[in-house]
Coordinates of C-alpha atoms in Angstrom, one line a residue:
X991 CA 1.0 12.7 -5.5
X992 CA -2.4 13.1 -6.3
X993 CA -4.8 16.2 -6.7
X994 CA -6.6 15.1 -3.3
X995 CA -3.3 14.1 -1.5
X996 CA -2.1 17.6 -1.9
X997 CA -1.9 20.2 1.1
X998 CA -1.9 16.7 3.8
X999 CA -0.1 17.5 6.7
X1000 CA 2.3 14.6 7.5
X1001 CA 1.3 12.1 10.3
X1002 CA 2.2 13.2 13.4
X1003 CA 5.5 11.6 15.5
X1004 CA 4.6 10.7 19.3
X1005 CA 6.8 8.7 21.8
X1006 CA 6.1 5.0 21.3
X1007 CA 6.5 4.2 25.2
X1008 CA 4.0 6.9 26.1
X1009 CA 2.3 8.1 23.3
X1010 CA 3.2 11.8 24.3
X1011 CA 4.0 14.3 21.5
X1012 CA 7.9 15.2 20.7
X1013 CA 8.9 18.2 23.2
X1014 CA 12.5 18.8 21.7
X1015 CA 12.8 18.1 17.5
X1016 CA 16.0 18.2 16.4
X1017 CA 18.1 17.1 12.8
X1018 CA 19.4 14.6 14.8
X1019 CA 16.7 13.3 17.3
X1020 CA 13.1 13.8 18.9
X1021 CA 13.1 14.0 22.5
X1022 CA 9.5 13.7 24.9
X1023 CA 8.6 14.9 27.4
X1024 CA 9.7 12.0 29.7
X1025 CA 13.0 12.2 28.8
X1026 CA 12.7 9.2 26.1
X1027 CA 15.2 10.3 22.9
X1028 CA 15.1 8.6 19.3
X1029 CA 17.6 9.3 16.7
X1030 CA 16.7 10.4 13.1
X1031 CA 19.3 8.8 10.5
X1032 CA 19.0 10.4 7.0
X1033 CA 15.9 12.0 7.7
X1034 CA 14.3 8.8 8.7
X1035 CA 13.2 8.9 12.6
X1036 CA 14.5 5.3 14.2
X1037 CA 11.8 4.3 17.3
X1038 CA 13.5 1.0 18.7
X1039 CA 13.1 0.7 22.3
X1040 CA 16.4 -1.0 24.0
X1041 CA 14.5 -2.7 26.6
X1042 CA 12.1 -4.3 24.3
X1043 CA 12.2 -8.0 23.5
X1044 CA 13.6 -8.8 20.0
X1045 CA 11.0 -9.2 16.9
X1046 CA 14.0 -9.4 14.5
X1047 CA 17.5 -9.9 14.0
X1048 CA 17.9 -6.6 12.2
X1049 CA 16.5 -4.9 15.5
X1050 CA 19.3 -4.9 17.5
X1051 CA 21.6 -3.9 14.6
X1052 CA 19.3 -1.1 13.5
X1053 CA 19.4 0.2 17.2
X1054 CA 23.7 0.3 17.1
X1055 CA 23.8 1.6 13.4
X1056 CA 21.3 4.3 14.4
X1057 CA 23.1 5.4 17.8
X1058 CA 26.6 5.1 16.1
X1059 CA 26.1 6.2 12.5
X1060 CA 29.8 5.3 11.1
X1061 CA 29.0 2.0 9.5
X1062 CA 26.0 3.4 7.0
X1063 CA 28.3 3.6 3.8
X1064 CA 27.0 5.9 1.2
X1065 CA 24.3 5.2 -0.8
X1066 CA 26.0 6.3 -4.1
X1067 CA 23.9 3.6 -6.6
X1068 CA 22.3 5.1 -9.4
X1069 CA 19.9 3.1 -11.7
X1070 CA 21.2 2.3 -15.4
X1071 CA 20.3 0.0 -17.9
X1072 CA 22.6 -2.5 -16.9
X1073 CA 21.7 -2.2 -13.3
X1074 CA 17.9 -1.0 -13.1
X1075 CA 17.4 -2.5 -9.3
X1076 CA 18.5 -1.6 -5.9
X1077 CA 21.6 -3.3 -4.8
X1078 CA 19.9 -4.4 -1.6
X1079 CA 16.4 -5.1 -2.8
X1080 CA 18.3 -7.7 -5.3
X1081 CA 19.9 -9.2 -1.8
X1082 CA 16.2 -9.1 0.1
X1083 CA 14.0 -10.0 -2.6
X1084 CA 13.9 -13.7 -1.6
X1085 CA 13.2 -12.8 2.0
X1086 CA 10.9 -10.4 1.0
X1087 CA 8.8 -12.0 -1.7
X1088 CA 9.2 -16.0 -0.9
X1089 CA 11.1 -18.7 -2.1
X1090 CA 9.8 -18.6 -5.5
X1091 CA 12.5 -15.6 -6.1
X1092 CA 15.1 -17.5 -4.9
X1093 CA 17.1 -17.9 -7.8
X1094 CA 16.2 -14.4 -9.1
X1095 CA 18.9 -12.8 -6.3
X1096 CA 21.1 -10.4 -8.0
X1097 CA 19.2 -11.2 -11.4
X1098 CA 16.2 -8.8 -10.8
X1099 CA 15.4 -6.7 -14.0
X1100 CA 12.8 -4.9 -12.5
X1101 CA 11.0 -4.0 -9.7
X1102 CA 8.3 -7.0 -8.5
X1103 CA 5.3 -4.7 -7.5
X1104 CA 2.3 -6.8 -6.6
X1105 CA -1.3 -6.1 -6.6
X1106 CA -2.4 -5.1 -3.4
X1107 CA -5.8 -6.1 -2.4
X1108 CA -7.5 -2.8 -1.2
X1109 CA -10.2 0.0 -3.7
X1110 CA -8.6 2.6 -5.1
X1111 CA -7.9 5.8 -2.9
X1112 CA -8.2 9.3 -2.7
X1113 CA -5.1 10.3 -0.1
X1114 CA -6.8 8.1 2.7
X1115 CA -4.0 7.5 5.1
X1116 CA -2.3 4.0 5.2
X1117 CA 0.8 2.1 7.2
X1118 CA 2.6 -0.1 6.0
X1119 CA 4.0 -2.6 9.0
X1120 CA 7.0 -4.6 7.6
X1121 CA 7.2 -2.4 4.5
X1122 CA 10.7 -4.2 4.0
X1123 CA 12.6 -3.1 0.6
X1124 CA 9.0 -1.0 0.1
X1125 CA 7.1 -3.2 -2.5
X1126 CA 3.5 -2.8 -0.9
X1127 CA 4.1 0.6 0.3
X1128 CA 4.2 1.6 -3.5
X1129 CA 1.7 -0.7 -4.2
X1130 CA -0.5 1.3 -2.1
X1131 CA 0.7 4.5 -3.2
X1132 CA 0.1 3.7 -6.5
X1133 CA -3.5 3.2 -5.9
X1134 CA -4.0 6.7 -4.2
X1135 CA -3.2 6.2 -0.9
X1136 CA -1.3 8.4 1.0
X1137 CA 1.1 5.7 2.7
X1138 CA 4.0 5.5 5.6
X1139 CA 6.3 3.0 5.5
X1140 CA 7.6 0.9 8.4
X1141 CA 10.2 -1.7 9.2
X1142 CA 12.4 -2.8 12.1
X1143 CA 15.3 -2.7 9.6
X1144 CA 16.9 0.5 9.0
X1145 CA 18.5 -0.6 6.1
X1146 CA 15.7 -1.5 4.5
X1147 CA 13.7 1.5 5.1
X1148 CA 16.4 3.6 3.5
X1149 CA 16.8 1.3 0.4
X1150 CA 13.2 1.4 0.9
X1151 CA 13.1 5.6 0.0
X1152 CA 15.4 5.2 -3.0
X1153 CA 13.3 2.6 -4.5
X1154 CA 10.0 4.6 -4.1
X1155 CA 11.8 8.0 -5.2
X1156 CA 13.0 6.0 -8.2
X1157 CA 10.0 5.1 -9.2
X1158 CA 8.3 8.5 -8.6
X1159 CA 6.2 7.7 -5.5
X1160 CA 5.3 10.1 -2.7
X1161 CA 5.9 7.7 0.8
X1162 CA 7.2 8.6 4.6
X1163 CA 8.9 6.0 6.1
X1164 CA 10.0 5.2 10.0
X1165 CA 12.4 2.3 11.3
X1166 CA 10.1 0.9 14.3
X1167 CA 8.5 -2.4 16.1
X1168 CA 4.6 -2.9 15.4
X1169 CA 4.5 -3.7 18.7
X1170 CA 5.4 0.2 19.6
X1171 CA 4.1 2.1 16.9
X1172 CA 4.8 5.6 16.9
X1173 CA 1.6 7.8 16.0
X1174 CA -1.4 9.2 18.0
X1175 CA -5.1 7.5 18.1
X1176 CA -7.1 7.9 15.3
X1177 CA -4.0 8.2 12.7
X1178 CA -4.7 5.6 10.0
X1179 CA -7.4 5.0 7.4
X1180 CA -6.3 1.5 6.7
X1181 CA -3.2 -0.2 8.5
X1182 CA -1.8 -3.2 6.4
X1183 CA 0.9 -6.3 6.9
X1184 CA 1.8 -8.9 4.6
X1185 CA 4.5 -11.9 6.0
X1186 CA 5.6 -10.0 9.3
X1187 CA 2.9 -10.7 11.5
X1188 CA 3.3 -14.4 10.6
X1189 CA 6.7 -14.3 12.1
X1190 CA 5.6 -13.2 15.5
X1191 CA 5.0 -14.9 18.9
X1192 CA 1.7 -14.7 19.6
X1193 CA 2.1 -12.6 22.6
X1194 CA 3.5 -10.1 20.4
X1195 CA 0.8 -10.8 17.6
X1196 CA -1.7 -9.7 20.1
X1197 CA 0.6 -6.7 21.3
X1198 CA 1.0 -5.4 17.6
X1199 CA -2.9 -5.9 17.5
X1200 CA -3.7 -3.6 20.3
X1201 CA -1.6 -0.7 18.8
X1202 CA -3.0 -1.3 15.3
X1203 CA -6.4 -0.8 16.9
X1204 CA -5.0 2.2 18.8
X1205 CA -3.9 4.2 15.2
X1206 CA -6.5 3.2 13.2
X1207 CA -9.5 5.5 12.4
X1208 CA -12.8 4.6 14.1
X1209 CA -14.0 2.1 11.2
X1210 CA -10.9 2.0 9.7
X1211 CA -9.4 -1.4 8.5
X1212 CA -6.7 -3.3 9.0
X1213 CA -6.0 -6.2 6.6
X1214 CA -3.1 -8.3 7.9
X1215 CA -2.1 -11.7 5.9
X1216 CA -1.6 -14.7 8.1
X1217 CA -0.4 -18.4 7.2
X1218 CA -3.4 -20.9 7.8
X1219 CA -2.0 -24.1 10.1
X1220 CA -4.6 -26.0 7.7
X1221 CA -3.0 -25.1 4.4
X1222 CA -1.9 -27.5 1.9
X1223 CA 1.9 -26.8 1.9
X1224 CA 1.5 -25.4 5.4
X1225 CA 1.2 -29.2 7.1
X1226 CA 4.3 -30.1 4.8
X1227 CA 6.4 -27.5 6.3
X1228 CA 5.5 -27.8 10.2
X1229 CA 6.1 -31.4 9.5
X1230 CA 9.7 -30.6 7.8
X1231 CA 10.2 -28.5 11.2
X1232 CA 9.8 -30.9 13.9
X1233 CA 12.7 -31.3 15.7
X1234 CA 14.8 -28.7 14.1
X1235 CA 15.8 -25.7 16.2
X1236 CA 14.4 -22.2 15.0
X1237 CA 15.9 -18.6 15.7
X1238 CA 13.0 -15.7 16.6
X1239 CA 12.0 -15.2 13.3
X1240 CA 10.0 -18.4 11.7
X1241 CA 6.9 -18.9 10.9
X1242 CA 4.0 -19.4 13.5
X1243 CA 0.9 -21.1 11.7
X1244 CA -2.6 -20.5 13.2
X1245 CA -6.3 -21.7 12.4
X1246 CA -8.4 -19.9 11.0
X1247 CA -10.8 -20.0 14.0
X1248 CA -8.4 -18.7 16.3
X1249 CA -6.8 -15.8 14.0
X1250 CA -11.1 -14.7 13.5
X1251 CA -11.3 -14.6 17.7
X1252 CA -7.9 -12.7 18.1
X1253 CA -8.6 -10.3 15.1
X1254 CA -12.4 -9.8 16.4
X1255 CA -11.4 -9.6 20.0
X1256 CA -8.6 -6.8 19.3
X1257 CA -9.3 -4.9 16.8
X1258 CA -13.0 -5.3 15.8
X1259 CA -15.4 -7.8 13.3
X1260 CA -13.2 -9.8 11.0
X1261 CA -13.1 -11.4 7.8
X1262 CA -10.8 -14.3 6.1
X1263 CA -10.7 -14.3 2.2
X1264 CA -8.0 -16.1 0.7
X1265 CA -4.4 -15.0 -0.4
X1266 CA -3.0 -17.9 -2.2
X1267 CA -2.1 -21.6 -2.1
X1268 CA 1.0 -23.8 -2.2
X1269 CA 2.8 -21.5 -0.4
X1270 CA 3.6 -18.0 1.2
X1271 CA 3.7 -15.2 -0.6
X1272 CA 2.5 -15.9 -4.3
X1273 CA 1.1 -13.4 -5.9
X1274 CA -0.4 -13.2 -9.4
X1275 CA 2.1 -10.6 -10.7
X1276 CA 5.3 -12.8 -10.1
X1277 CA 4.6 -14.2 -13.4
X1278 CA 6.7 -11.6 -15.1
X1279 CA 9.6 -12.5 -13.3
X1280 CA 9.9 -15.7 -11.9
X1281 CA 11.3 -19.2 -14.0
X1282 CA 8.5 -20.3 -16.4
X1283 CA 8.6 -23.9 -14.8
X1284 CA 7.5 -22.0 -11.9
X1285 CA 4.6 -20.3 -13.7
X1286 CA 1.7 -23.6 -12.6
X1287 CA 2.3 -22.6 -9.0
X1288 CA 1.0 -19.1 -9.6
X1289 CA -1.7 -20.7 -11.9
X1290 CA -2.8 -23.1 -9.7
X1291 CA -3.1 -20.5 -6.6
X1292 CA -4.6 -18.2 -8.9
X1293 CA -7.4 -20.7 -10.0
X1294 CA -8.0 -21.6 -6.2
X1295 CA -8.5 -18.2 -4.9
X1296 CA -10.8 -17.3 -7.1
X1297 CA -12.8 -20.5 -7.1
X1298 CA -12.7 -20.1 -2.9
X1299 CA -14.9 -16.6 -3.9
X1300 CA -17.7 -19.0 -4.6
X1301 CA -16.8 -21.8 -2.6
X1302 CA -16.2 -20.7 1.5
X1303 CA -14.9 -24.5 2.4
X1304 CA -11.8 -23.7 0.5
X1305 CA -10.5 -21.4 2.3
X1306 CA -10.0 -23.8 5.3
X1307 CA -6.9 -25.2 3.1
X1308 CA -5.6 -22.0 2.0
X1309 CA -1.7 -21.7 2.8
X1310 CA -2.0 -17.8 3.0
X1311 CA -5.2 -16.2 4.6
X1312 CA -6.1 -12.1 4.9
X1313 CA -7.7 -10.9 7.7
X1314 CA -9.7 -7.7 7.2
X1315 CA -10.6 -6.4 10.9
X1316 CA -12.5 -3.4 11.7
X1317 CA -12.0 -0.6 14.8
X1318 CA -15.0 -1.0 16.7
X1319 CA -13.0 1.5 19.0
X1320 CA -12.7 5.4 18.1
X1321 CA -8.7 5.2 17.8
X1322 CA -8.7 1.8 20.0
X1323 CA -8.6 2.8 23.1
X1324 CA -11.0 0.4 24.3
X1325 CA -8.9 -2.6 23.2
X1326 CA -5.8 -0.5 24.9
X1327 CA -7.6 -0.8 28.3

């Protein structure tokens, strides 16, 4: 923690149905006012609403493992030499950080930390929607800001705590749906997403939208990464798709006019600057861990983005766009309305 982080009160914990402030705290749960009651598993406060529509598979299950609390095992794992990685980040890593990794699970020698693409901070506040196994969460933390982590999968969020107190970095983390996010207006400096928001319906893009707008700081940002329906690999996919049933969790590909009008419309102006090419989820740091055949993909992606800096056009065939949007509402209420 830095010198400037010290002395932070935590974010405060309201009902995610009705934004009213916990009445009863317990060990074991927070109760509001209305009546509405969320377990806390290991410290870690689980928000899943029953009634709500599915995001992700591990929703449902989170919601049973919470209320029932037999089938949680024991997290007894401690890091060696011979086994430096989390036991379930070596399982999620594909999932988490694309297909390139997909011959890395169970291999992993190290944690892959990207870069993340935000200034350095000084203990302004930052969420982390989809934080997964926690990889950008410490990636923000490592730059200074003062981050919560947050993820639909309970399982993840607590491998997501021993990862970041292995490595020495100050995080909070939650298990709950960006579409019901649990803190008051004004609570966030910066909110960021990389490959969750993708996954949505975009119903619930535009749900998760609103209550970004809603936390974030008047002025604050949110920078949420998107896959471009225009991309280079993108068309290759969608076409390898037709016809083939998919479950709630795939990939929904938008343009990059219609992710500016939804961004602008519910959160505030918006930008698009490139991620990467031939793909989802390339990043410049996978270098150190992927195959080295694999090493042109990151090259080529690499030389792209940075050539799109100077040349707008080629961003229209980016496979992986951010969107930088700012609150034009003081804690969103006007997008709430």
């Amino acid at each position: 923690m830095t010198r400037e982080m010290e002395g932070l009160r935590p974010i405060p914990l309201v009902c995610p149905r009705d934004k009213n402030a916990f009445s009863v705290v317990t060990d074991s749960s927070l109760t509001c006012p209305v009546g509405h009651r969320y377990p806390i598993v290991r410290g870690i406060p689980v928000f899943l609403i029953a009634e709500a529509s599915e995001t992700h598979g591990a929703c449902g299950t989170s919601q049973r493992r919470a209320l029932e609390q037999n089938d949680l095992g024991e997290d007894d794992w401690r890091p060696s030499a011979n086994d430096p990685v989390h036991p379930a980040v070596q399982q999620m890593v594909s999932a988490a950080g694309g297909s390139l990794y997909k011959d890395l699970v169970g291999n992993l020698r190290g944690y892959p930390i990207p870069e993340i693409r935000l200034p350095a901070a000084k203990g302004e506040r930052l969420l982390d929607i989809g934080c997964n196994w926690g990889r950008w969460t410490i990636a923000a933390a490592r730059k200074g800001y003062r981050v919560t982590g947050m993820d639909p999968d309970l399982g993840a969020v607590l491998a997501a705590r021993r990862v970041a107190e292995q490595l020495g970095v100050n995080a909070e983390f939650v298990v709950a749906d960006a579409r019901y996010l649990p803190f008051p207006e004004n609570s966030y400096d910066k909110v960021f997403s990389y490959s969750v928001l993708q996954h949505f319906s975009k119903t619930n893009v535009e749900m998760a939208l609103r209550e970004i707008s809603y936390v974030l700081a008047k002025n604050g940002e949110a920078l949420i990464q998107m896959p471009n329906r225009l991309g280079l690999r993108s068309g290759y996919q969608q076409l390898r798709r037709i016809g083939k049933s998919r479950g709630i969790f795939h990939v929904r590909y938008w343009t990059p006019w219609e992710l500016k009008r939804t961004f602008t419309t519910l959160i505030g102006p918006s930008k698009l600057f490139v991620d990467g090419y031939l793909g989802l989820g390339i990043q410049p740091g996978d270098r150190a861990f992927i195959p080295r055949h694999l090493h042109p993909i990151l090259t080529v992606s690499e030389v792209l983005r940075r050539a799109s800096l100077h040349c707008g056009p080629l961003a229209l065939v980016a496979d992986s766009l951010y969107l930088s949007a700012r609150n034009k509402a003081s804690g969103g209420s006007e997008a709430k309305k």
